[in-house]
Short mmCIF file of C-alpha atoms and ligand atoms in Angstrom, two decimals:
data_model
loop_
_atom_site.label_atom_id
_atom_site.label_comp_id
_atom_site.label_asym_id
_atom_site.label_seq_id
_atom_site.Cartn_x
_atom_site.Cartn_y
_atom_site.Cartn_z
CA MET O 1 -11.20 -12.18 20.94
CA LYS O 2 -7.91 -14.15 19.14
CA LYS O 3 -6.45 -12.40 16.03
CA ILE O 4 -7.53 -14.62 13.68
CA ASP O 5 -11.51 -15.01 14.82
CA ARG O 6 -11.71 -11.38 14.92
CA PHE O 7 -9.93 -11.25 11.09
CA LYS O 8 -12.35 -13.88 9.93
CA GLN O 9 -15.56 -11.54 11.73
CA TYR O 10 -13.96 -8.62 9.62
CA MET O 11 -13.78 -11.09 6.47
CA LYS O 12 -17.06 -12.37 6.77
CA GLN O 13 -18.29 -9.06 6.69
CA HIS O 14 -16.73 -8.41 3.87
CA GLU O 15 -16.49 -11.36 1.61
CA SER O 16 -18.78 -9.73 -1.55
CA LEU O 17 -15.42 -7.63 -2.35
CA LEU O 18 -13.35 -10.88 -2.86
CA ARG O 19 -12.92 -13.00 -5.73
CA CYS O 20 -10.83 -16.27 -6.27
CA PRO O 21 -7.57 -15.59 -7.68
CA ILE O 22 -7.66 -19.20 -10.30
CA CYS O 23 -11.48 -19.25 -11.32
CA GLN O 24 -12.43 -15.32 -10.63
CA LYS O 25 -15.36 -17.23 -8.77
CA GLY O 26 -17.51 -15.67 -5.63
CA ILE O 27 -15.57 -16.95 -2.58
CA LYS O 28 -17.16 -17.64 0.94
CA VAL O 29 -15.36 -17.67 4.23
CA THR O 30 -16.39 -21.21 6.58
CA ASP O 31 -14.83 -21.52 10.01
CA ASP O 32 -12.00 -23.39 8.67
CA ASN O 33 -10.49 -21.32 5.53
CA VAL O 34 -11.78 -19.32 2.31
CA VAL O 35 -13.34 -21.50 -0.21
CA CYS O 36 -14.45 -20.73 -3.70
CA GLU O 37 -17.27 -22.25 -5.79
CA GLN O 38 -15.06 -24.65 -7.54
CA ASN O 39 -13.65 -25.51 -4.12
CA HIS O 40 -10.37 -23.99 -4.87
CA ALA O 41 -9.51 -22.97 -0.95
CA PHE O 42 -7.20 -20.84 1.04
CA ASP O 43 -5.54 -20.77 4.37
CA ILE O 44 -6.44 -18.14 7.16
CA ALA O 45 -3.93 -17.48 8.47
CA LYS O 46 -3.33 -17.32 12.73
CA LYS O 47 -1.70 -13.65 12.44
CA GLY O 48 -4.71 -11.81 10.82
CA TYR O 49 -4.82 -12.69 6.88
CA ILE O 50 -5.06 -14.16 4.06
CA ASN O 51 -2.61 -15.84 1.64
CA PHE O 52 -4.11 -15.75 -2.48
CA MET O 53 -0.88 -16.67 -3.80
CA THR O 54 -0.83 -19.48 -5.77
CA LYS O 55 2.80 -20.48 -5.71
CA PRO O 56 5.01 -18.99 -2.99
CA VAL O 57 7.37 -15.92 -4.61
CA ASN O 58 10.61 -14.68 -3.29
CA THR O 59 10.49 -10.47 -3.01
CA LYS O 60 13.68 -8.46 -1.81
CA TYR O 61 11.51 -6.92 0.17
CA ASP O 62 12.35 -8.74 3.95
CA LYS O 63 10.41 -8.69 7.71
CA GLU O 64 13.53 -6.30 8.58
CA LEU O 65 12.28 -3.55 6.20
CA PHE O 66 8.88 -3.52 6.52
CA GLU O 67 9.45 -3.21 10.48
CA ALA O 68 11.59 -0.10 9.79
CA ARG O 69 8.88 1.45 7.16
CA HIS O 70 6.55 0.41 10.00
CA HIS O 71 8.45 2.38 12.39
CA ILE O 72 9.58 5.47 10.24
CA ILE O 73 5.29 5.96 8.65
CA ALA O 74 4.08 5.53 12.51
CA SER O 75 6.68 8.14 13.62
CA GLY O 76 4.57 10.75 11.45
CA MET O 77 7.04 11.50 8.43
CA TYR O 78 4.02 11.15 6.02
CA GLU O 79 0.83 12.73 8.25
CA PRO O 80 0.81 15.77 5.40
CA LEU O 81 0.66 13.25 2.53
CA HIS O 82 -1.86 11.01 4.71
CA LYS O 83 -4.16 14.31 5.03
CA LYS O 84 -4.19 15.19 1.75
CA ILE O 85 -5.17 11.88 1.06
CA ARG O 86 -8.45 11.86 3.66
CA THR O 87 -8.98 14.92 2.52
CA LEU O 88 -9.53 13.44 -1.39
CA ILE O 89 -11.79 10.40 0.04
CA ASP O 90 -13.91 13.25 2.03
CA GLU O 91 -14.56 15.46 -0.62
CA LYS O 92 -16.39 12.91 -2.48
CA TYR O 93 -17.52 10.22 -0.93
CA GLU O 94 -19.50 9.43 2.80
CA THR O 95 -19.16 5.70 1.95
CA ALA O 96 -16.64 4.16 0.00
CA ASN O 97 -15.02 0.76 -0.29
CA ILE O 98 -11.24 1.33 -0.28
CA ILE O 99 -7.97 -0.67 -1.30
CA ASP O 100 -4.33 -0.19 -1.05
CA LEU O 101 -2.48 -2.01 -4.01
CA GLY O 102 1.47 -2.81 -2.81
CA CYS O 103 0.43 -1.78 0.59
CA GLY O 104 3.27 -3.36 2.36
CA GLU O 105 3.34 -3.06 5.65
CA GLY O 106 0.54 -1.57 5.91
CA THR O 107 0.57 1.74 8.11
CA HIS O 108 -0.01 4.33 5.29
CA LEU O 109 -3.41 2.39 4.56
CA ALA O 110 -3.87 1.95 8.44
CA TYR O 111 -3.41 5.83 9.24
CA ILE O 112 -5.27 7.39 6.24
CA VAL O 113 -8.81 5.26 7.23
CA ASN O 114 -8.47 5.28 11.11
CA GLU O 115 -9.11 9.16 10.54
CA VAL O 116 -11.45 9.36 7.65
CA GLU O 117 -14.69 10.80 8.21
CA ALA O 118 -16.31 9.01 5.30
CA GLU O 119 -17.55 5.14 6.13
CA VAL O 120 -15.69 2.83 4.53
CA THR O 121 -14.30 -0.84 4.01
CA LYS O 122 -10.65 -0.91 4.19
CA SER O 123 -8.61 -3.48 1.89
CA GLY O 124 -4.55 -3.93 1.91
CA MET O 125 -2.95 -6.30 -0.67
CA ASP O 126 1.10 -6.75 -1.42
CA ILE O 127 2.64 -9.30 -3.04
CA ALA O 128 5.24 -9.95 0.24
CA LYS O 129 3.95 -12.20 2.83
CA GLU O 130 6.84 -10.30 5.29
CA GLY O 131 4.63 -6.92 4.62
CA VAL O 132 1.04 -8.24 5.03
CA MET O 133 2.52 -9.98 8.56
CA THR O 134 3.47 -6.91 9.50
CA ALA O 135 0.59 -5.54 8.55
CA ALA O 136 -1.37 -7.96 10.41
CA LYS O 137 0.61 -7.63 13.40
CA ASN O 138 -0.23 -3.98 13.38
CA HIS O 139 -3.47 -3.00 12.42
CA LEU O 140 -7.00 -4.95 12.87
CA ASP O 141 -10.30 -4.83 11.61
CA MET O 142 -8.44 -4.77 7.57
CA LEU O 143 -8.79 -7.09 4.96
CA TRP O 144 -5.03 -7.92 4.77
CA CYS O 145 -4.10 -10.19 1.52
CA VAL O 146 -0.86 -11.60 -0.11
CA GLY O 147 -1.58 -11.02 -3.66
CA ASP O 148 -0.36 -10.49 -7.12
CA LEU O 149 -1.61 -7.56 -8.70
CA ALA O 150 -1.59 -9.64 -11.78
CA GLN O 151 -3.89 -11.90 -10.33
CA SER O 152 -5.54 -9.96 -7.58
CA PRO O 153 -8.66 -11.57 -5.54
CA PHE O 154 -10.64 -8.78 -5.46
CA GLN O 155 -14.16 -8.62 -7.25
CA SER O 156 -14.77 -6.51 -10.26
CA SER O 157 -16.11 -3.02 -10.63
CA THR O 158 -15.55 -2.84 -6.01
CA PHE O 159 -13.76 -0.04 -5.18
CA ASP O 160 -14.11 3.78 -4.63
CA VAL O 161 -10.44 4.54 -4.63
CA ALA O 162 -7.50 2.40 -5.45
CA LEU O 163 -4.33 3.79 -3.21
CA ASN O 164 -1.06 2.78 -4.91
CA ILE O 165 1.79 4.23 -2.87
CA LEU O 166 5.19 4.25 -3.73
CA SER O 167 4.53 0.79 -5.55
CA PRO O 168 4.32 -0.30 -8.87
CA ALA O 169 1.34 -0.06 -10.82
CA ASN O 170 -0.69 -2.44 -13.07
CA TYR O 171 -3.52 0.04 -15.03
CA ASP O 172 -5.32 -3.06 -16.32
CA GLU O 173 -6.26 -3.96 -12.91
CA PHE O 174 -7.21 -0.77 -11.61
CA LYS O 175 -9.71 0.02 -14.03
CA ARG O 176 -11.38 -3.76 -13.25
CA LEU O 177 -11.12 -3.17 -9.53
CA LEU O 178 -12.72 0.48 -9.74
CA THR O 179 -16.00 1.76 -9.67
CA ASP O 180 -17.10 3.69 -12.77
CA ASP O 181 -16.98 6.72 -10.69
CA GLY O 182 -13.91 5.37 -8.50
CA MET O 183 -10.33 7.18 -8.51
CA VAL O 184 -6.86 5.78 -8.15
CA ILE O 185 -4.72 7.86 -6.36
CA LYS O 186 -1.05 7.04 -7.01
CA VAL O 187 1.97 8.17 -4.89
CA VAL O 188 5.33 8.75 -6.60
CA PRO O 189 8.55 10.27 -5.56
CA ARG O 190 9.66 13.75 -7.24
CA ALA O 191 13.53 14.60 -7.64
CA GLY O 192 14.00 15.29 -3.79
CA TYR O 193 12.33 12.38 -2.29
CA LEU O 194 14.59 11.32 0.28
CA LYS O 195 17.42 13.03 -1.40
CA GLU O 196 19.41 13.16 1.72
CA LEU O 197 19.99 9.55 1.70
CA ARG O 198 20.81 9.78 -1.99
CA GLU O 199 23.09 12.25 -1.82
CA ALA O 200 25.32 10.09 1.34
CA PHE O 201 25.24 6.92 -0.77
CA TYR O 202 25.54 8.03 -4.33
CA ASP O 203 26.86 10.82 -6.69
CA GLN O 204 23.65 9.81 -8.79
CA GLU O 205 21.75 12.29 -11.68
CA ASP O 206 18.73 13.69 -10.66
CA TYR O 207 15.99 11.39 -10.25
CA THR O 208 12.72 11.98 -12.75
CA ASN O 209 9.83 10.83 -12.20
CA GLU O 210 8.40 11.82 -15.79
CA GLN O 211 8.11 8.67 -17.06
CA THR O 212 5.65 7.05 -14.57
CA VAL O 213 3.69 10.55 -14.77
CA ASP O 214 3.26 10.00 -18.08
CA ARG O 215 2.31 5.94 -18.09
CA PHE O 216 -0.25 7.87 -15.46
CA LYS O 217 -2.01 10.25 -17.78
CA GLU O 218 -1.76 7.48 -20.83
CA ASN O 219 -3.64 5.40 -18.63
CA MET O 220 -6.69 7.30 -16.38
CA ASN O 221 -8.95 9.76 -17.22
CA GLN O 222 -9.29 13.34 -15.78
CA VAL O 223 -5.88 12.96 -13.91
CA GLU O 224 -4.92 16.18 -11.28
CA THR O 225 -1.59 16.62 -9.86
CA TYR O 226 -0.97 17.91 -6.72
CA HIS O 227 3.05 18.24 -5.42
CA LEU O 228 4.00 18.30 -2.24
CA SER O 229 6.75 18.73 -0.55
CA TYR O 230 8.02 19.12 2.88
CA THR O 231 11.23 18.47 5.49
CA PHE O 232 10.91 16.31 8.67
CA SER O 233 12.98 16.81 11.43
CA LEU O 234 14.16 13.04 12.80
CA SER O 235 15.08 11.78 16.26
CA LYS O 236 18.24 10.02 16.25
CA ASP O 237 16.62 6.98 16.58
CA LEU O 238 14.58 7.23 13.39
CA VAL O 239 17.92 7.29 11.64
CA PRO O 240 18.62 3.54 11.67
CA SER O 241 15.42 2.94 10.32
CA LEU O 242 15.46 5.33 7.47
CA HIS O 243 18.56 3.23 6.84
CA LYS O 244 16.91 0.23 6.05
CA MET O 245 13.36 1.12 5.08
CA THR O 246 14.42 1.72 1.46
CA PRO O 247 16.12 0.14 -1.46
CA LEU O 248 17.86 2.97 -1.98
CA THR O 249 20.37 1.75 0.56
CA TRP O 250 20.48 -1.77 -0.16
CA ASN O 251 23.95 -2.04 -2.11
CA VAL O 252 25.38 0.17 0.50
CA ALA O 253 27.36 -1.43 3.60
CA ARG O 254 25.00 -1.04 6.81
CA ASP O 255 27.97 0.88 8.55
CA VAL O 256 27.70 3.63 6.71
CA ALA O 257 27.74 6.60 9.03
CA LEU O 258 24.46 8.45 8.46
CA ASP O 259 24.14 11.29 10.36
CA LEU O 260 21.27 13.42 9.75
CA SER O 261 18.67 15.34 11.45
CA GLU O 262 15.79 16.15 8.72
CA VAL O 263 14.95 14.40 5.70
CA SER O 264 12.91 15.62 2.34
CA ILE O 265 10.04 14.34 0.94
CA ASP O 266 9.40 15.76 -2.27
CA LEU O 267 6.27 13.56 -4.04
CA ASP O 268 3.85 13.73 -6.45
CA ILE O 269 0.28 12.51 -5.84
CA LEU O 270 -1.44 11.55 -8.97
CA ILE O 271 -5.46 11.21 -9.18
CA GLY O 272 -6.86 9.65 -12.42
CA LYS O 273 -10.51 8.61 -12.94
CA THR O 274 -11.69 5.55 -15.17
CA SER O 275 -13.93 7.45 -17.27
C1 SAM Z 1 8.52 0.41 -1.78
S1 SAM Z 1 7.36 -0.73 -1.47
C2 SAM Z 1 6.15 0.51 -0.75
C3 SAM Z 1 4.88 -0.35 0.40
C4 SAM Z 1 4.40 1.08 1.11
N1 SAM Z 1 3.36 1.12 -0.27
C5 SAM Z 1 4.85 1.61 1.24
O1 SAM Z 1 4.77 3.15 0.79
O2 SAM Z 1 5.17 1.67 2.00
C6 SAM Z 1 6.48 -1.33 -2.96
C7 SAM Z 1 5.50 -2.49 -2.62
O3 SAM Z 1 5.02 -3.28 -3.92
C8 SAM Z 1 4.74 -4.52 -3.50
N2 SAM Z 1 4.63 -5.00 -4.93
C9 SAM Z 1 5.55 -5.45 -5.84
N3 SAM Z 1 5.27 -5.83 -7.47
C10 SAM Z 1 3.59 -6.13 -6.48
C11 SAM Z 1 2.57 -7.29 -7.07
N4 SAM Z 1 2.74 -7.67 -8.41
N5 SAM Z 1 1.46 -7.22 -6.37
C12 SAM Z 1 1.05 -6.64 -5.25
N6 SAM Z 1 2.57 -6.02 -4.71
C13 SAM Z 1 3.81 -5.62 -5.23
C14 SAM Z 1 6.29 -4.71 -2.78
O4 SAM Z 1 6.22 -6.32 -2.05
C15 SAM Z 1 6.38 -3.70 -1.62
O5 SAM Z 1 5.69 -4.26 -0.91
ZN1 ZN Z 2 -11.53 -20.86 -8.05
#
């Protein structure tokens, strides 16, 4: 089956998760496109995703960055994070609607859900088209959407789990999308995250996530925090991708030598409920 047909099939099965980002009415997946009750129409891309943006946006995240992120995430660098999130989902749900908001190139979501025991629907949204295109290329049977967290194309009170991994938050939108019993799982860097890159390129003061964590606590209820720290051994072929995958190196010439054999992962996993 062609990729676009397989994507349409998955969308048709799960169209009740979606709403029009312009008029907020329900939408139907037809053979040609996606259309709402007021006839706002959105094209389905051949590559297996849908673009819900009403005007194009330019982001600084490009195809090269997302391909590099895919290479790094698929190498297993974040497996302890994926395992922890799987456990959080499986402890609570037998069935769940899961969405990754700011999913980038989608590999975190794909690796998390592919091994959960719960029966799940899988949706991912990012404002960067290049990210969603890479996601659709690598991971089938997921509802991949280009969309803005400020105007997202999903129904209210629909998702049991909203993931928000190393991405900006929009708490009003998280609360709108979650069921009464739903949870946000937000992943934020701590001071030691990729510290080898910071040390190689900057004389930078220690980064602190205090403000981000405080905002999470102000906006969500029953907050729990897990601290996850480890080092990951790097094979030589991963080093160029590590260099390209992060905004940390945006202002650094590509030919700066980076000779690393391991890298530090240092993250907070924040879990919060709506009520
Ligand atoms: C550092 S990347 C992380 C991507 C992915 N979660 C990962 O960890 O690989 C941050 C992502 O947030 C996305 N983003 C920023 N603002 C957004 C918005 N308003 N709506 C949706 N996504 C947004 C960016 O396009 C980018 O893909
Ligand atoms: Zn509409």
